[in-house]
C-alpha positions as a Python dict, from the first residue, in 0.01 Angstrom:
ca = {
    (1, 'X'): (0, 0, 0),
    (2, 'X'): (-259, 277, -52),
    (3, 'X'): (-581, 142, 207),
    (4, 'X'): (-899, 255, 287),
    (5, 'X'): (-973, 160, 612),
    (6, 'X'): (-1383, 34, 676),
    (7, 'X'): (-1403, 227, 1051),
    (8, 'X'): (-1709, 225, 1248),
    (9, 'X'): (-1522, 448, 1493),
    (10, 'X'): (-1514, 127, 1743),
    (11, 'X'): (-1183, -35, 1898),
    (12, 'X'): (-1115, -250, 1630),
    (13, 'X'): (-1147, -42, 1326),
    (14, 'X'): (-977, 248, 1534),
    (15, 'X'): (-693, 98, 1576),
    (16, 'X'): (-683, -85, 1197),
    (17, 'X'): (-662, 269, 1132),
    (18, 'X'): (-391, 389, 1346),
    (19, 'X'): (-205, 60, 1254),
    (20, 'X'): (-267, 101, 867),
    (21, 'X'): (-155, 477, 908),
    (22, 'X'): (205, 382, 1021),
    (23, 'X'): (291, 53, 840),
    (24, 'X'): (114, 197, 511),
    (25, 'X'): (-40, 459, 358),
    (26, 'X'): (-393, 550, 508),
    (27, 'X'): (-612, 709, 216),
    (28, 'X'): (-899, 762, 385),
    (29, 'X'): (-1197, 648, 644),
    (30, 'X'): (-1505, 477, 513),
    (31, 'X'): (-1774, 431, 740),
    (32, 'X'): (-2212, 315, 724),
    (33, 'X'): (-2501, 507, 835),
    (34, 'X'): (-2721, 167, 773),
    (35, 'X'): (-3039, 286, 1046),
    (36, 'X'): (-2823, 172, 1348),
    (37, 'X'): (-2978, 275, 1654),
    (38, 'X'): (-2762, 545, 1749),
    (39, 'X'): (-2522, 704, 1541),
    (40, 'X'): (-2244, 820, 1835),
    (41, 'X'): (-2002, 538, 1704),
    (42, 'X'): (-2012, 772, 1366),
    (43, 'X'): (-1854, 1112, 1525),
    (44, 'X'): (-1575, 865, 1702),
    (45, 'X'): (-1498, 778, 1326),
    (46, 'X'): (-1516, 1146, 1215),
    (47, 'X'): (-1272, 1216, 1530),
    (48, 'X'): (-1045, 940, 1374),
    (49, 'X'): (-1015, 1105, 1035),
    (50, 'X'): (-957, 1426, 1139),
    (51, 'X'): (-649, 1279, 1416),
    (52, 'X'): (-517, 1094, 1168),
    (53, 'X'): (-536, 1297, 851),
    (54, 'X'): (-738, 1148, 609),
    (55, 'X'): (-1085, 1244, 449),
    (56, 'X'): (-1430, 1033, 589),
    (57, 'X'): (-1644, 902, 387),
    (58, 'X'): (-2023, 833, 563),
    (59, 'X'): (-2238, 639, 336),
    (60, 'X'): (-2580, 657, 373),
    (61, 'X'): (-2706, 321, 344),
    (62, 'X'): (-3070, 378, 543),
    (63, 'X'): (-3268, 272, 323),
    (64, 'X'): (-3094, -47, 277),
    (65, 'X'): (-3028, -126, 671),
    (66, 'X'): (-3456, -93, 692),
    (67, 'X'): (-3481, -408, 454),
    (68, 'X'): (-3246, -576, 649),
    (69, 'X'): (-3475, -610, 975),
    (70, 'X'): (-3489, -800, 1296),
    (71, 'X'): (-3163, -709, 1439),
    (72, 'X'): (-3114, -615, 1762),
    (73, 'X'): (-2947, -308, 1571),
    (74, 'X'): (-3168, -186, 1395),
    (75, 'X'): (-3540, -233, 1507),
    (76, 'X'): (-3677, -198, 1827),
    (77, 'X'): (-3551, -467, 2037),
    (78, 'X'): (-3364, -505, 2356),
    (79, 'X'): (-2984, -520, 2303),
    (80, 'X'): (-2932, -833, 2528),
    (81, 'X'): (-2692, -813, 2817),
    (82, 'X'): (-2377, -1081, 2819),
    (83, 'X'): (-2105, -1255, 2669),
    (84, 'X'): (-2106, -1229, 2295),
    (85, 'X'): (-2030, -1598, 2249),
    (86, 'X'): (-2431, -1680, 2461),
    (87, 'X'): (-2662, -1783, 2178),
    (88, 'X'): (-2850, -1448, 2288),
    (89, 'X'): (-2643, -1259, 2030),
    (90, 'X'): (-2771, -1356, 1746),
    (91, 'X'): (-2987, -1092, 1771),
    (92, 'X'): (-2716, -833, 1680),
    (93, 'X'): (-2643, -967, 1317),
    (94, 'X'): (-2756, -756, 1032),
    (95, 'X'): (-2795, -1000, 724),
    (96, 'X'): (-2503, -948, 487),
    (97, 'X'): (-2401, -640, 644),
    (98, 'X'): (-2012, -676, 578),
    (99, 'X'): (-2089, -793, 268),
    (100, 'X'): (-2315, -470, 181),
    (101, 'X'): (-2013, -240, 274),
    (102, 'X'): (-1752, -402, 166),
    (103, 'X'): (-1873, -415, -188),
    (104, 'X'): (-1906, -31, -173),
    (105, 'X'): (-1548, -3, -19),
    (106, 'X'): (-1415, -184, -350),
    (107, 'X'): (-1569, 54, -559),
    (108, 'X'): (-1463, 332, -410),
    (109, 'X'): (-1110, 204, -375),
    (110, 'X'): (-1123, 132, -752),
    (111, 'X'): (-1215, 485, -830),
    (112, 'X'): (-964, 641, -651),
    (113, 'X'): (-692, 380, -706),
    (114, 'X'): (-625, 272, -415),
    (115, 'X'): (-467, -78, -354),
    (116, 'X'): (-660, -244, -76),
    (117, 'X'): (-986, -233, 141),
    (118, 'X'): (-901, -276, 533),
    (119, 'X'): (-1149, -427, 783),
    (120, 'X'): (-1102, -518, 1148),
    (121, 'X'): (-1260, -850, 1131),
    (122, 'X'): (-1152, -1084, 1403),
    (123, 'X'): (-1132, -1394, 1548),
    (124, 'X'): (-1400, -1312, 1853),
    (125, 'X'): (-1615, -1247, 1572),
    (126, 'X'): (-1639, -1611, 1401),
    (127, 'X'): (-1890, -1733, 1628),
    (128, 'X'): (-2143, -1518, 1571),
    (129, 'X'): (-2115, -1338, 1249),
    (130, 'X'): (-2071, -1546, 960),
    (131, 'X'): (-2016, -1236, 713),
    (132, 'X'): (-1654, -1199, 945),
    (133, 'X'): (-1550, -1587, 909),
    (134, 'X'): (-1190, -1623, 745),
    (135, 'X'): (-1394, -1848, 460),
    (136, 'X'): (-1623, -1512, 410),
    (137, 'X'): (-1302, -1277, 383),
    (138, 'X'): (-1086, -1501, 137),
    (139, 'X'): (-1447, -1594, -109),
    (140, 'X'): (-1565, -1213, -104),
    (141, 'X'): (-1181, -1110, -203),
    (142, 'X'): (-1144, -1385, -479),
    (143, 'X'): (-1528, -1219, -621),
    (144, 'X'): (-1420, -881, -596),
    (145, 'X'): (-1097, -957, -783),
    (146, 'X'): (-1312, -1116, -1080),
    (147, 'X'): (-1567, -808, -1044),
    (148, 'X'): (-1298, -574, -1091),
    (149, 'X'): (-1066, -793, -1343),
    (150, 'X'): (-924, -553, -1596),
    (151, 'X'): (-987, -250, -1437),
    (152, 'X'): (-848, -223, -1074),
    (153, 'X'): (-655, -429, -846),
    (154, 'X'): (-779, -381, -492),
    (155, 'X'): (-747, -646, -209),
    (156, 'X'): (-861, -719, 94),
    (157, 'X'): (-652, -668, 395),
    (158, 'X'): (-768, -835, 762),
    (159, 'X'): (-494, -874, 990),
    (160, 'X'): (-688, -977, 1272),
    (161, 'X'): (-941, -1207, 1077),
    (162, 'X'): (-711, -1493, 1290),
    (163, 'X'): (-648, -1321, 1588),
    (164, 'X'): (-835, -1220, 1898),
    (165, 'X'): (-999, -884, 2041),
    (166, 'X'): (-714, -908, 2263),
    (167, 'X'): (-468, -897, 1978),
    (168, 'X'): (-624, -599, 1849),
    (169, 'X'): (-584, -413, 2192),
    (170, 'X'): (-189, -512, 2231),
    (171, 'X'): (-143, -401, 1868),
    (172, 'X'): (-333, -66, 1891),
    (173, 'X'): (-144, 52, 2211),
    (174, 'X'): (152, -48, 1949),
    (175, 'X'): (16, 244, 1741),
    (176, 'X'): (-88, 466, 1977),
    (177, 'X'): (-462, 459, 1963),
    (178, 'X'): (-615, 700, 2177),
    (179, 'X'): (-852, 418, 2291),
    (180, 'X'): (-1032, 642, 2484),
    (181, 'X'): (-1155, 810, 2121),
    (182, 'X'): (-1332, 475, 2052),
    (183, 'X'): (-1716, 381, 2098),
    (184, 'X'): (-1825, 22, 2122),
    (185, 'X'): (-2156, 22, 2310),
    (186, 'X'): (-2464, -128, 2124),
    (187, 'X'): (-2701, 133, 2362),
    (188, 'X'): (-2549, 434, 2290),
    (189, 'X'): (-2551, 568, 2614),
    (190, 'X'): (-2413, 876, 2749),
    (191, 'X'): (-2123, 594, 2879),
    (192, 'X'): (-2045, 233, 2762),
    (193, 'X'): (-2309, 28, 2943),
    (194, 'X'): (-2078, -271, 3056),
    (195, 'X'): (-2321, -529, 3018),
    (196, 'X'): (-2361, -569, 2669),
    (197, 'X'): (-2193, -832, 2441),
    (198, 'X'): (-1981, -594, 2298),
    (199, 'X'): (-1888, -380, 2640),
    (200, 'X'): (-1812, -703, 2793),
    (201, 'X'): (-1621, -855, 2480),
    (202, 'X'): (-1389, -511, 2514),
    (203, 'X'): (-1375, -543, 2874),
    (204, 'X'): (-1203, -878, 2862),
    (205, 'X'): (-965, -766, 2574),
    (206, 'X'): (-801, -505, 2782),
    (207, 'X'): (-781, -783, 3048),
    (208, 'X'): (-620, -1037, 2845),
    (209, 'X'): (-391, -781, 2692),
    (210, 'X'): (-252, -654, 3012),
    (211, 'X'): (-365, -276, 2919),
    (212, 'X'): (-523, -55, 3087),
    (213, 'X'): (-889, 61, 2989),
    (214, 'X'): (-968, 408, 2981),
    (215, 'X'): (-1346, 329, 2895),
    (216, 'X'): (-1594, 464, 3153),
    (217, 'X'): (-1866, 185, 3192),
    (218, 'X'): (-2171, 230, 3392),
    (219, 'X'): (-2120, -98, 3524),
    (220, 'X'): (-1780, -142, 3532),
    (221, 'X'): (-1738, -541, 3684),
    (222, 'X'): (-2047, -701, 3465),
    (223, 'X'): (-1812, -817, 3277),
    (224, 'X'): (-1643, -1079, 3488),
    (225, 'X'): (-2012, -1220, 3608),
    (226, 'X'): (-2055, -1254, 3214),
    (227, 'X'): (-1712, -1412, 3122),
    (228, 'X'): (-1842, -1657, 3500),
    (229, 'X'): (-2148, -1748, 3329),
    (230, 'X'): (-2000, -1815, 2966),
    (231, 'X'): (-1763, -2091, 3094),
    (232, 'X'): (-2049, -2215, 3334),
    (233, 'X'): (-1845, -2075, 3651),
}
C-alpha cells in the first residue's frame, strides 16, 4: 500500500511513519506550516524524512491558520498547563484543522498515485478534538472517496484512531522510532516543558507502556501532579 504519512514531526505521526515504512510502502512525509507558534516540531519532521528515506512535503498554509483564530496555537495566548482531558484544553483546537490538511493530503496522494493518506489520530484525542473522532475519520474518508470517484482511489488509514497514546508508544519502539527525534511541546522551548497537556499526555504514555522516555522535560514529575488532579486525587 503506497502511503503518505500526515507527520507533524511529534510522537505519534513519528512513529505512523516508522510503522508505515516497514509494514508498507512509505511515499513520502506531508506536513503544515498553518502560523503555529513555533515551527521546531517542523525540522523533527524534516529529520524523519531524511532517516527514513522519503521526500517532505511542508505546506504553507499561513494564511489559512490566521483565519482560523483563537487557539491557544496560534494567537497569543497562554498554552495552559495540565492534563489534556481538563476542560482548559479547549483552547488548543484549531477549527477544522485535520480537516484542512487532510483534504490537501488526498490531493496530493491522487496526483502521485498513491493508495492511502496516513494520520496518527488516536483515542486520547476524542475528547478534545472532534476533527480526530472515529465518526470524523470514517465521514471525511466516505467524502473523499465521492470527491475523487473516477479518478483515484486513495483511503484513509488510522490505526490508532481506537487505541491509546500508550499504544502508539509500545508500537513505535516495535519500529524502532528514535523517540528521542520527536517534538511534542506546545511552547517550543529549548526542552519539552512537562507541564503542558501534551508533555504530560506523552509523559503518561511512556508510563503506561512500560518504555523508557528519552525526552528531556524541564519539569520532569508535573506530570503525575496532573494525572493526581485529573482523577480528583
Amino acid at each position: 500500500m503506497k502511503t503518505i504519512v500526515i507527520c507533524s514531526g511529534g510522537l505519534d505521526s513519528v512513529s505512523l511513519a516508522h510503522m508505515v515504512a516497514e509494514e508498507h510502502q512509505l511515499t513520502r512525509l506531508v506536513s503544515f506550516d498553518y502560523g503555529q507558534r513555533h515551527r521546531k516540531e517542523l525540522d523533527y519532521a524534516a529529520a524523519a524524512a531524511k532517516r527514513l528515506g522519503v521526500p517532505h512535503d511542508i505546506i504553507d498554509m499561513r494564511g489559512i491558520g490566521a483565519a482560523l483564530s483563537g487557539s491557544a496555537l496560534t494567537d497569543d495566548i497562554d498554552v495552559p498547563d495540565g492534563h489534556y482531558e481538563e476542560e482548559t484544553m479547549k483552547v488548543t483546537v484549531v477549527p477544522n484543522r485535520n480537516a484542512i490538511m487532510l483534504a490537501i493530503a488526498y490531493g496530493i496522494a491522487a496526483a502521485n498515485g498513491d493508495d492511502a493518506v496516513a494520520t496518527a489520530v488516536h483515542g486520547g484525542d476524542h475528547f478534545i478534538y472532534p476533527d480526530c473522532r472515529p465518526a470524523f475519520t470514517e465521514a471525511f474518508d466516505a467524502m473523499q472517496r465521492a470527491a475523487l470517484d473516477g479518478y483515484a482511489e486513495v483511503r484513509l488509514y488510522t490505526p490508532f484512531v481506537h487505541r491509546t497514546k500508550g499504544d502508539i508508544v509500545t508500537a513505535g519502539a516495535a519500529h524502532n522510532t528514535p523517540f528521542a527525534e520527536t517534538w511534542s511541546c506546545y511552547k517550543g522551548g529549548e526542552k519539552h516543558c512537562g507541564r503542558c497537556g501534551t508533555c504530560v499526555e506523552r509523559r503518561e504514555a511512556f508510563h503506561l507502556a512500560g518504555v523508557e522516555d528519552p525526552t528531556d522535560y524541564a519539569d520532569p514529575d508535573f506530570w503525575k501532579a496532573a494525572i493526581a488532579a485529573k482523577d480528583g486525587a
